[in-house]
Short mmCIF file of C-alpha atoms and ligand atoms in Angstrom, two decimals:
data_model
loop_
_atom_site.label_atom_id
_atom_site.label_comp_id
_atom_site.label_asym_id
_atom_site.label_seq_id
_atom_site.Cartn_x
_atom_site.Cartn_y
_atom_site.Cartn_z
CA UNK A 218 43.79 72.63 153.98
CA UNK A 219 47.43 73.48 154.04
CA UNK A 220 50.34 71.10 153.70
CA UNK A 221 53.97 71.93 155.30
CA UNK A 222 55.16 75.33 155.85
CA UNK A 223 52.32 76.50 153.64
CA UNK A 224 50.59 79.76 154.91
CA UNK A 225 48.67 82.63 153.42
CA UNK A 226 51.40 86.22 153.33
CA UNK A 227 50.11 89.27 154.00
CA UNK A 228 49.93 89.70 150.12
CA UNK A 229 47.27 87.26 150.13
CA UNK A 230 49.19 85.07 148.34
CA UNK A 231 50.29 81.48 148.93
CA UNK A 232 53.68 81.26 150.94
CA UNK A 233 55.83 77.91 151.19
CA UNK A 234 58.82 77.61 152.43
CA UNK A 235 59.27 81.78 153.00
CA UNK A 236 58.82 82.00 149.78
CA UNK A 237 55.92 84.11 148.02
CA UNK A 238 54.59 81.39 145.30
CA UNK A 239 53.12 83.87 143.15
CA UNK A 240 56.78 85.31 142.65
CA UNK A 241 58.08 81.74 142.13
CA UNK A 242 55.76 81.02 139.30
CA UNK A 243 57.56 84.81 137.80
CA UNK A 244 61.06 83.75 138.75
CA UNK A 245 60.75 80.00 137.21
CA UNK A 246 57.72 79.67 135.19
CA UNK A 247 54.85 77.25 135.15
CA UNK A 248 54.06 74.20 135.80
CA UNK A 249 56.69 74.52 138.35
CA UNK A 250 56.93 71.44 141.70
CA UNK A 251 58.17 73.48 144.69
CA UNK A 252 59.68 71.56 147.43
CA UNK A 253 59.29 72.22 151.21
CA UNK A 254 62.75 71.10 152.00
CA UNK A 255 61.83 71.78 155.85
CA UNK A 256 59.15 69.66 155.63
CA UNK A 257 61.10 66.63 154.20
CA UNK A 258 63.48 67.77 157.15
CA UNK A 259 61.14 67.49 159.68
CA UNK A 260 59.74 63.86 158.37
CA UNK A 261 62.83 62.29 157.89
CA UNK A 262 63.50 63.19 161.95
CA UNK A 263 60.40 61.89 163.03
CA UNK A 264 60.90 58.87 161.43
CA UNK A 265 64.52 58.35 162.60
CA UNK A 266 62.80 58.78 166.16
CA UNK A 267 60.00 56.56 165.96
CA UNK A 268 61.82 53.29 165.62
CA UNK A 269 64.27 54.78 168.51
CA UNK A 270 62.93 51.93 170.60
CA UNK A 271 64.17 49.18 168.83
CA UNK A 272 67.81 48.08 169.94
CA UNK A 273 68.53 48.71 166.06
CA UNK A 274 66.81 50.31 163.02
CA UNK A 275 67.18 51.80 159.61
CA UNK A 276 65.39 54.31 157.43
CA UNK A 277 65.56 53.83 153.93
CA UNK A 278 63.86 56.62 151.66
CA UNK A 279 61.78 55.04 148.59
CA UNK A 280 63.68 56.65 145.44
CA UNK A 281 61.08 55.37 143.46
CA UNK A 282 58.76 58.27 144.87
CA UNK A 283 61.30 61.57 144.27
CA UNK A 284 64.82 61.21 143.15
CA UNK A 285 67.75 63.70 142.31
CA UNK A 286 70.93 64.03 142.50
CA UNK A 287 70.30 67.07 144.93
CA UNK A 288 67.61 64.96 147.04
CA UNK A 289 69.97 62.08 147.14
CA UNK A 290 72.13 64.47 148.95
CA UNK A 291 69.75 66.05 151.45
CA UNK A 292 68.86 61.90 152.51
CA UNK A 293 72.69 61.73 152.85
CA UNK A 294 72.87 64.77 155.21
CA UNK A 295 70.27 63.50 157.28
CA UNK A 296 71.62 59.98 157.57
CA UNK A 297 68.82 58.32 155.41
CA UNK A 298 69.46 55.33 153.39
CA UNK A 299 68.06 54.58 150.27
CA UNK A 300 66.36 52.33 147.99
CA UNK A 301 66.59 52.07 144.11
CA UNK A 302 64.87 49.78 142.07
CA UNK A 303 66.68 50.58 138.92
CA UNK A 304 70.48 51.02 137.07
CA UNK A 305 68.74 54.57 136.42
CA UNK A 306 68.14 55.23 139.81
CA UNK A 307 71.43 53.57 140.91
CA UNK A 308 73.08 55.59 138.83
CA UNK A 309 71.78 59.05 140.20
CA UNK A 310 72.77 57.96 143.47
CA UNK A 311 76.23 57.41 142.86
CA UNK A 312 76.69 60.32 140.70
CA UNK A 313 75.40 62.40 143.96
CA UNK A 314 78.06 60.20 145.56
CA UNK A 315 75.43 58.93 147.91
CA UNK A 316 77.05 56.15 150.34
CA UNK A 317 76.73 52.96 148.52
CA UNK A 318 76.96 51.07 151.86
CA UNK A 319 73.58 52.64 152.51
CA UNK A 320 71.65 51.65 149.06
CA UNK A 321 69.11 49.00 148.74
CA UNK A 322 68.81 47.29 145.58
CA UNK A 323 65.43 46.37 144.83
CA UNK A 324 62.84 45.31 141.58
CA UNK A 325 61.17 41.86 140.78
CA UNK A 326 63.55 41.66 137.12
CA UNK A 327 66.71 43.22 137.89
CA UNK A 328 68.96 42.71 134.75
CA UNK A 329 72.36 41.07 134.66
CA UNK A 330 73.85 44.69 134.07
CA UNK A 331 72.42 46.14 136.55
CA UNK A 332 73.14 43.59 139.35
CA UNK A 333 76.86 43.99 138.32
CA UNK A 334 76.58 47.19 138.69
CA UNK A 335 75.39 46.73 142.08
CA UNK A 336 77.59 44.64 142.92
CA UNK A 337 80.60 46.68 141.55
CA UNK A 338 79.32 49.79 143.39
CA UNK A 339 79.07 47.87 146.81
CA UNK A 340 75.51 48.74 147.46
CA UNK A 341 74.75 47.89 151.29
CA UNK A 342 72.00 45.20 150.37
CA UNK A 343 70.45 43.70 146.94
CA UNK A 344 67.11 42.67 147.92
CA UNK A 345 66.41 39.51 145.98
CA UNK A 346 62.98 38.92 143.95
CA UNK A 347 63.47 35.44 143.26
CA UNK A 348 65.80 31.97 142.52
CA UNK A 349 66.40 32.45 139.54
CA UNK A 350 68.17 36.29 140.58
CA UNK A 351 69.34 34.57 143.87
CA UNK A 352 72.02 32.26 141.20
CA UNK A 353 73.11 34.61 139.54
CA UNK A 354 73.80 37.50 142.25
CA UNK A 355 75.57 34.38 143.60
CA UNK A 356 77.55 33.83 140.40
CA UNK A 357 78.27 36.99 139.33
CA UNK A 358 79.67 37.51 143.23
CA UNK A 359 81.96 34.85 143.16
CA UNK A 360 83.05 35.84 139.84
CA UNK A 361 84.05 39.17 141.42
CA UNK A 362 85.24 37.00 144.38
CA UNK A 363 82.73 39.00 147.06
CA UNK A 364 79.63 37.12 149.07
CA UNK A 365 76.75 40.02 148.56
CA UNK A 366 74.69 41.09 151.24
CA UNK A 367 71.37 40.05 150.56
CA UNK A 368 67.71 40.52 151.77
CA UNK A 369 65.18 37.86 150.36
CA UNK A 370 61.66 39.58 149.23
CA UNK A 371 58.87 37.42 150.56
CA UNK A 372 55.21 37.83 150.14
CA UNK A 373 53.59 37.60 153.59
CA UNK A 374 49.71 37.07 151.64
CA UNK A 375 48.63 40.53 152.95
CA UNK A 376 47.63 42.91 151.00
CA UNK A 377 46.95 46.47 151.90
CA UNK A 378 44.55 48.87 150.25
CA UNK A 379 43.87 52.45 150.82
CA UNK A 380 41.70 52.06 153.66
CA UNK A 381 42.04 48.61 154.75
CA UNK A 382 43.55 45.17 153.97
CA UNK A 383 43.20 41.59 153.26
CA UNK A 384 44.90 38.44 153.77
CA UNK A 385 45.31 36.63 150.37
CA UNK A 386 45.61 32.51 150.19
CA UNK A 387 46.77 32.75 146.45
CA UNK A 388 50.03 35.12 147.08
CA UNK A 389 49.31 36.33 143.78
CA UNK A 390 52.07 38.89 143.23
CA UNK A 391 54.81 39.18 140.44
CA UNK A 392 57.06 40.26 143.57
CA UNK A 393 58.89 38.01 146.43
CA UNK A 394 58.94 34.63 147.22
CA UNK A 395 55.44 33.11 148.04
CA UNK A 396 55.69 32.58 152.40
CA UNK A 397 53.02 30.06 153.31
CA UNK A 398 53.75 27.85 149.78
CA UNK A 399 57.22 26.32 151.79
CA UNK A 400 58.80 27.73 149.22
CA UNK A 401 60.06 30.90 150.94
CA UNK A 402 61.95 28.62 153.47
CA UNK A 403 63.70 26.44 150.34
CA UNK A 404 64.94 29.79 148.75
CA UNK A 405 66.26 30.88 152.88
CA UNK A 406 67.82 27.05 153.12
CA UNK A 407 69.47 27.23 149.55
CA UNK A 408 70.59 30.80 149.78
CA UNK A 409 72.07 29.57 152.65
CA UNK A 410 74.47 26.89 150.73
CA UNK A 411 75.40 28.98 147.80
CA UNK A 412 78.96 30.72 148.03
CA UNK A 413 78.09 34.05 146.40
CA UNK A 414 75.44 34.99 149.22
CA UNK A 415 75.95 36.55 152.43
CA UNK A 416 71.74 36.26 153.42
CA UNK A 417 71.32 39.07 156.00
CA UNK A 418 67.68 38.75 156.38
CA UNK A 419 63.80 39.03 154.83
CA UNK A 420 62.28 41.89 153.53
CA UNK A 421 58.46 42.20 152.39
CA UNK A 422 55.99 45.50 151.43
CA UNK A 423 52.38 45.28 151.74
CA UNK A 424 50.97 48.02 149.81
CA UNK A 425 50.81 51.81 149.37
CA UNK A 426 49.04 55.11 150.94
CA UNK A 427 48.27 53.10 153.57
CA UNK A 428 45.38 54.37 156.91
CA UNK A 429 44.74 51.42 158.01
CA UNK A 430 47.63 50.87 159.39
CA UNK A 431 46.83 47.06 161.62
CA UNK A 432 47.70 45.43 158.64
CA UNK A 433 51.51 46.13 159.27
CA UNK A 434 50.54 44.06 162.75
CA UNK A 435 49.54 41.25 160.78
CA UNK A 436 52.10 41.28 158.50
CA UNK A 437 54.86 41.31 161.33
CA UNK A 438 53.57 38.58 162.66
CA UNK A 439 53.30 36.33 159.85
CA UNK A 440 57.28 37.74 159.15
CA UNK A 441 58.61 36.84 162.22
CA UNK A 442 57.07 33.65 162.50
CA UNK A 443 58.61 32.88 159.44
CA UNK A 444 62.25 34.50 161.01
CA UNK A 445 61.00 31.90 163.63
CA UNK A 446 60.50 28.91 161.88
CA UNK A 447 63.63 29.83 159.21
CA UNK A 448 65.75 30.15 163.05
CA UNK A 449 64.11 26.18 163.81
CA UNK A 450 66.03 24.85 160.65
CA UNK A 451 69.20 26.24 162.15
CA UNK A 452 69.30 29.51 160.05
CA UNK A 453 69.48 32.72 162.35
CA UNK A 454 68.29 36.16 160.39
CA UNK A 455 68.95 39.27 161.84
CA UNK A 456 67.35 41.81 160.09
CA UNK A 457 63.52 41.83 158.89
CA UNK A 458 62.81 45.13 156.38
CA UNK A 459 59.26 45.78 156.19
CA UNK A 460 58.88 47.83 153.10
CA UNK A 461 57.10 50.86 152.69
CA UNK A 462 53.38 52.29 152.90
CA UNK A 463 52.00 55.03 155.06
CA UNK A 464 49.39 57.19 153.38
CA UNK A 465 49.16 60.85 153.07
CA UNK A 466 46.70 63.53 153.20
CA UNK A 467 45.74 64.53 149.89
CA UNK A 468 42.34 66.35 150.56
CA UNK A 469 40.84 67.54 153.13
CA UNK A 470 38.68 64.01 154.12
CA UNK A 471 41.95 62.07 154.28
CA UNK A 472 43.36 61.03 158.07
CA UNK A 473 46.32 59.45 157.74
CA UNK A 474 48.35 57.95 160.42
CA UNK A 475 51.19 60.10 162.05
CA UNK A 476 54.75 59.09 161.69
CA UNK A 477 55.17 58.48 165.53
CA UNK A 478 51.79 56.24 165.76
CA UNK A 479 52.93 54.70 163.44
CA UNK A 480 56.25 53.60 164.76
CA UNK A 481 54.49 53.16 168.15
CA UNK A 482 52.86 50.53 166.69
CA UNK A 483 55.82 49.06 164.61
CA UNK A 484 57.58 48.47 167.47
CA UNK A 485 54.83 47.06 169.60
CA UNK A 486 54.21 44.62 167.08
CA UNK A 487 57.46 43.56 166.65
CA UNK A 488 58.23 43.31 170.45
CA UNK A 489 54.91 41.49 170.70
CA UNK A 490 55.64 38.67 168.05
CA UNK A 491 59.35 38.35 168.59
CA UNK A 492 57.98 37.81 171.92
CA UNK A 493 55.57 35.56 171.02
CA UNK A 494 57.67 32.98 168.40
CA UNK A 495 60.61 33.50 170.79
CA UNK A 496 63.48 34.58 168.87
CA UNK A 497 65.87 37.95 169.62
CA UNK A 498 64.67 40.96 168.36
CA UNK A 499 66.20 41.26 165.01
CA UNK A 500 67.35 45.03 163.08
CA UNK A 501 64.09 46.47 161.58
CA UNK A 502 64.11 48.81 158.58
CA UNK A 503 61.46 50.57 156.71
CA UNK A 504 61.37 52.39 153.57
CA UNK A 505 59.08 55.29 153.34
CA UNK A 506 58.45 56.84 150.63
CA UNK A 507 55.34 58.82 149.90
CA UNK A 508 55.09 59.82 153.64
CA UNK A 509 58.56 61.41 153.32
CA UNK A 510 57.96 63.94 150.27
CA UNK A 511 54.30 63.74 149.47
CA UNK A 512 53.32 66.25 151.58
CA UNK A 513 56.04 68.62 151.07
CA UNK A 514 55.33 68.90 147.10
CA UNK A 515 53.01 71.96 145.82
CA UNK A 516 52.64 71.92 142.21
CA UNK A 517 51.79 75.31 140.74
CA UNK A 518 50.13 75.96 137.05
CA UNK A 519 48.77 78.95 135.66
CA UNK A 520 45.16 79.02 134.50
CA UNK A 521 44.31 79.53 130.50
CA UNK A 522 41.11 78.80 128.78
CA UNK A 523 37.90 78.97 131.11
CA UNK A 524 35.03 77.36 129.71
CA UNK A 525 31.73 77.60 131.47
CA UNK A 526 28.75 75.05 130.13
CA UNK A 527 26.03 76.43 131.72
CA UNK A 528 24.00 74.24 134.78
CA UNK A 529 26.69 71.52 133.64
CA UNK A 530 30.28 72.70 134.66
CA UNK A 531 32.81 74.56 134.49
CA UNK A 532 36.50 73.72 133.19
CA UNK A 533 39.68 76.13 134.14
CA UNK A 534 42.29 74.86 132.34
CA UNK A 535 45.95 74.86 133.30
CA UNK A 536 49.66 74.68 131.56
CA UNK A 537 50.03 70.91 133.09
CA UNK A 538 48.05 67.97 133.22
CA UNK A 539 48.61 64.08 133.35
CA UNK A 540 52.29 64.67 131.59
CA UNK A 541 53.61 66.29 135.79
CA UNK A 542 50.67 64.32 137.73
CA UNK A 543 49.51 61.19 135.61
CA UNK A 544 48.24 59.82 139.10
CA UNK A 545 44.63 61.49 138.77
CA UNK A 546 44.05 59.56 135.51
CA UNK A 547 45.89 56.20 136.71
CA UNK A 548 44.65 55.87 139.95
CA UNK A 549 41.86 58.43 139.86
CA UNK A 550 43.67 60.36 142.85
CA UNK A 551 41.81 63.09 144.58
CA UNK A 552 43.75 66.29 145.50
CA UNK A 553 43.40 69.81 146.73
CA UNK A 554 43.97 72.86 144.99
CA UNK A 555 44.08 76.52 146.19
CA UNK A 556 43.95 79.56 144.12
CA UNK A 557 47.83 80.65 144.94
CA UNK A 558 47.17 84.54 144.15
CA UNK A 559 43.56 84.00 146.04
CA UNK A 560 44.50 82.67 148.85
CA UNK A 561 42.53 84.65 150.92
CA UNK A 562 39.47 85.17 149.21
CA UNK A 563 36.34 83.31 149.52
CA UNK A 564 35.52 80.30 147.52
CA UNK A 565 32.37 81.07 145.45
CA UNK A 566 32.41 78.95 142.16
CA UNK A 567 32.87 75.18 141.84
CA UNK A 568 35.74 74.14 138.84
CA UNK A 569 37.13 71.47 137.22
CA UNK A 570 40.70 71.48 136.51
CA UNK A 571 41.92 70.02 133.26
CA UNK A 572 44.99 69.73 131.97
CA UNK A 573 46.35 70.88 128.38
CA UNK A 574 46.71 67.38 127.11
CA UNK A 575 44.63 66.10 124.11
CA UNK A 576 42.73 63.15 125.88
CA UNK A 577 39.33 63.96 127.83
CA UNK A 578 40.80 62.08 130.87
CA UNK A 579 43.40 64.64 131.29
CA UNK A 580 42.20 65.89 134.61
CA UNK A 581 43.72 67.23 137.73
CA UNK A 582 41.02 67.76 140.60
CA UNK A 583 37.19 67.30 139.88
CA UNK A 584 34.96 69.94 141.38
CA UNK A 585 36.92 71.71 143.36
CA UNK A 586 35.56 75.41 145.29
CA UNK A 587 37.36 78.39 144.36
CA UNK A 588 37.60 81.86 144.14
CA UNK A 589 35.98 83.18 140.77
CA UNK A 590 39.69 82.57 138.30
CA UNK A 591 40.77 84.23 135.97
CA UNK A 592 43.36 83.42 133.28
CA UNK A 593 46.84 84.24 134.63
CA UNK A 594 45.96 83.31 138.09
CA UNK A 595 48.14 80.95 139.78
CA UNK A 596 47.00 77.44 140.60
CA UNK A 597 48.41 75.06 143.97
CA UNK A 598 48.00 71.50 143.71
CA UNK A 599 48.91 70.13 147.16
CA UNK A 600 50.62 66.80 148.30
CA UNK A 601 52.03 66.40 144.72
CA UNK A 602 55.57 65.70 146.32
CA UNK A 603 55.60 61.86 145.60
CA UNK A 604 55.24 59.55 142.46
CA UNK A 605 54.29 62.82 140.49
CA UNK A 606 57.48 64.46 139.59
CA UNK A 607 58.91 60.78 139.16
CA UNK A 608 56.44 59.07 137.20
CA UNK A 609 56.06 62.29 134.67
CA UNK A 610 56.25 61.93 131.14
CA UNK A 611 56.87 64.06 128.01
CA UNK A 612 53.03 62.92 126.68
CA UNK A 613 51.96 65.50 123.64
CA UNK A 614 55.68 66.48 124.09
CA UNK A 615 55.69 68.60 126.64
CA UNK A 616 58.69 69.74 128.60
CA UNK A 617 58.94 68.75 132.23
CA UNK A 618 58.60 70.80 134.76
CA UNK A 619 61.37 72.36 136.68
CA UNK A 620 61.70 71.93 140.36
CA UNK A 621 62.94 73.82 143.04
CA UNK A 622 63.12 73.88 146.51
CA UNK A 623 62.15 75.90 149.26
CA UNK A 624 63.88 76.84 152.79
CA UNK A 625 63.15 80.09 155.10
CA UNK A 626 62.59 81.99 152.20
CA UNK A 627 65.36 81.42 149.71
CA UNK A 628 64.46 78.89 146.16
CA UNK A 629 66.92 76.62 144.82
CA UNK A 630 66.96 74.55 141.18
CA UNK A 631 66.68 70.76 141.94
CA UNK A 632 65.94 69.74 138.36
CA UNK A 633 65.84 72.48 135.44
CA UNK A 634 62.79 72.42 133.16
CA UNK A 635 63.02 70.82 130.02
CA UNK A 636 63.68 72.70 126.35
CA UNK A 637 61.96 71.47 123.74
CA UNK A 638 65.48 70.74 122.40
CA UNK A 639 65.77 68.18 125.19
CA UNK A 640 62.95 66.81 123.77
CA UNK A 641 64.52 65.54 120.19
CA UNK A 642 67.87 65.22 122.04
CA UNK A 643 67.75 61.55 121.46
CA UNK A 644 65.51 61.46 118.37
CA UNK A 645 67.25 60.70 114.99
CA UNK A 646 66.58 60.24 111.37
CA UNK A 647 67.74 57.34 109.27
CA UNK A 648 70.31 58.37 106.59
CA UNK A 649 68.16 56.32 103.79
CA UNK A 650 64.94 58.84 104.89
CA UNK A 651 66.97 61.51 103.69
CA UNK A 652 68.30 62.64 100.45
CA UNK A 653 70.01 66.18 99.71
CA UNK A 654 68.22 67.93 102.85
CA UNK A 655 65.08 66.21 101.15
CA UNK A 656 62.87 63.79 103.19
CA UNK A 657 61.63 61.43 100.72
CA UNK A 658 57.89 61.13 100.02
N1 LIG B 10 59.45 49.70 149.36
C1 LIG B 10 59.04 48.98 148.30
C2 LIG B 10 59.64 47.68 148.04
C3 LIG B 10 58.06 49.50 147.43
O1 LIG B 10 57.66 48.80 146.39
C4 LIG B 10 57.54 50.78 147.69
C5 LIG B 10 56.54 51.36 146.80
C6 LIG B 10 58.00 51.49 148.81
C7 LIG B 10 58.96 50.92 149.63
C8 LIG B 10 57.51 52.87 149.16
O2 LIG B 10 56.17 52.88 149.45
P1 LIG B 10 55.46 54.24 149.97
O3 LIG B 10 55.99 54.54 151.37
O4 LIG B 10 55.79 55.31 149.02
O5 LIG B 10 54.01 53.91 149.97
N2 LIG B 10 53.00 54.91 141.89
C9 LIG B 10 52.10 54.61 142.98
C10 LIG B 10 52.83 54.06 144.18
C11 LIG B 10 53.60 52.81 143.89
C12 LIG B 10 54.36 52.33 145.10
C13 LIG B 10 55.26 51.22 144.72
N3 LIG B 10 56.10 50.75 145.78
C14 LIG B 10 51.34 55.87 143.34
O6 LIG B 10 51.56 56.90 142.73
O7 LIG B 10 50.49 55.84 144.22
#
């Protein structure tokens, strides 16, 4: 398997990007994420093409699964908009100076500060969880005498999983605005009334990692229905976002769904049902986020400690672990790994690859075929592009990793790697702890 603009170099060694990963690991250290900047090039094009159909559409990149200052900029360049679901993540857009026209503000608890923020910023759209956030976007708008663009998050009651979906009854969600309870259409008639709000449209995301990918077809139905029966109590909508969710290969049995078949069917289904319920074709958006950058992430690690229990198993342990890619142990996620400095040899050994944290469940890929490793050799976890580099931690208090990207053969910093004195930055002792340089006992 080979992600990107992976390929094997006449060294034998793992290539991305141009650039020899074997030398990347000696330039920058390990655990290091490398980023395929083509690749995220070459995704965010398809998927500005696929909706092309549609008399008008928007892609919105997911910050929740990669975010930097420098990435925020390479979405600008390429005329992505994006969507933050945090001050935090706010915040690192408009320090990259990201057009705040073009930001989505979602999250089911959005604090007062941060909607001000928002608000203060002029980001394009806050997508609204529920009333209670609907009143006071509405206050705190008048208060800054503005009427704030808003989406309203509604729960459709489907639910996608990896491989296929259901339709639930309950709407049992801490997001949106339950659809089929009538309560969806009170929140679209009072949002209506209120003099802060300036209600643009709907917006609703039915899962993650999605391959089954009919249950978008179900879900636009049942959303522009709704747009329907919102438009038959004299309340026109024009714009229906519908989230987030194609899957991504992470080993070699995945199939996901191409970008373009997916659009294809995007904008069937919405020509179908606006068809069907009769009303105009209203602006679509998505917001991809994993389909965008998961593929073009390559984590690298070097390998330590070998252990070998005999007819059992055998462990090669790496530099990482759960701290850089916590979704193996979370979400027991299956990826690929290729022996960067081996690329070309054959696989002959079966290994499990642990990380160097203290907990048992500190995996990274379960029997995996390899060359024969050795300590020092060079380690390539594929596909770890999205929710890996975001949702790392310092666990055991280790650094994280650096990251840097990768175009026609030249590397680039993204994010340094942590010092361990960036890891007691913030830490501080209380003055009555501490007598004459003496901690007290
Ligand atoms: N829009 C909304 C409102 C979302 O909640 C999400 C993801 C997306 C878009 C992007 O979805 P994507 O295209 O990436 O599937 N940490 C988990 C994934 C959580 C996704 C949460 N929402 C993981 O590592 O698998």
């Amino acid at each position: 398997m080979k992600t990107g603009t992976m390929k094997v170099n006449t060294n034998g060694y793992l290539e991305i990007g141009g650039c020899d990963v074997v030398e990347l690991a000696k330039q920058y250290g390990t655990p290091l994420y490398i980023f395929d900047e083509e690749t995220v090039v070459k995704k965010a094009e398809e998927y500005t093409a696929c909706l092309q159909e549609l008399p008008d559409s928007e892609v919105i990149f997911a910050g929740k699964a990669f975010l930097t200052v420098g990435m925020c900029r390479l979405l600008d360049s390429l005329g992505l908009s994006l969507d933050v679901v945090s001050g935090g993540e706010l915040y690192t857009a408009l320090q990259a100076e990201f057009p705040a026209g073009r930001i989505y503000f979602h999250g089911n608890n959005k604090s007062s500060d941060e909607l001000k923020m928002a608000l203060q910023a002029g980001v394009g759209r806050i997508v609204v969880d529920n009333i209670q956030e609907l009143n006071l976007v509405s206050n705190f708008a008048q208060e800054m005498g503005i009427r704030a663009k808003i989406l309203l998050r509604v729960t459709p009651g489907v639910e996608a999983h990896t491989h296929s979906y259901i339709q639930t009854g309950q709407l049992d969600s801490k997001f949106g605005i339950g659809m089929q309870s009538e309560q969806a259409l009170a929140v679209v008639q009072l949002a209506d009334t209120l003099p802060g709000i300036d209600l643009r449209g709907v917006h609703c995301h039915i899962g993650s990692q999605i391959f089954d990918i009919s249950c978008f077809d179900v879900a636009i139905d049942l959303m522009v229905q709704f747009l329907a029966q919102v438009l038959r109590n004299g309340i026109q909508l024009h714009e229906l976002d519908l989230g987030g969710g194609l899957g991504v290969r992470h080993t070699i049995d995945d199939e996901p769904v191409s970008i373009a078949e997916f659009g294809d069917l995007l904008v069937t289904s919405v020509k179908q049902a606006t068809n069907k319920y009769q009303i105009p074709v209203p602006k679509i958006m998505i917001e991809p986020g994993r389909s965008l950058v998961g593929e073009a992430g390559t984590t690298i690690y070097q390998v330590g400690a070998i252990k070998e229990i005999p007819g059992i198993r055998t462990y090669a342990s790496v530099d990482g672990g759960m701290g850089d890619n916590p979704r193996v142990a979370l979400y027991q996620a299956k990826y690929h790994v290729i022996a960067a400095n081996k690329a070309n040899k054959t696989a002959d050994k079966i290994y499990t690859i642990a990380g160097k944290c203290c907990e048992s469940g500190d995996m990274l890929v379960h029997d995996a075929p390899l060359p024969t490793l050795e300590a020092g050799d060079i380690l390539a976890i594929l596909s770890t592009g999205a929710y890996n580099y975001s949702m790392a931690s310092n666990y055991n208090q280790l650094p994280r990793l650096a990251v840097v990207t990768v175009y026609k053969g030249s590397s680039d910093i993204l994010v340094e790697r942590e010092t361990y004195a960036d890891l007691v930055r913030l830490h501080s002792i209380p003055a009555r702890w501490v007598t004459d340089s003496t901690v007290i006992k």
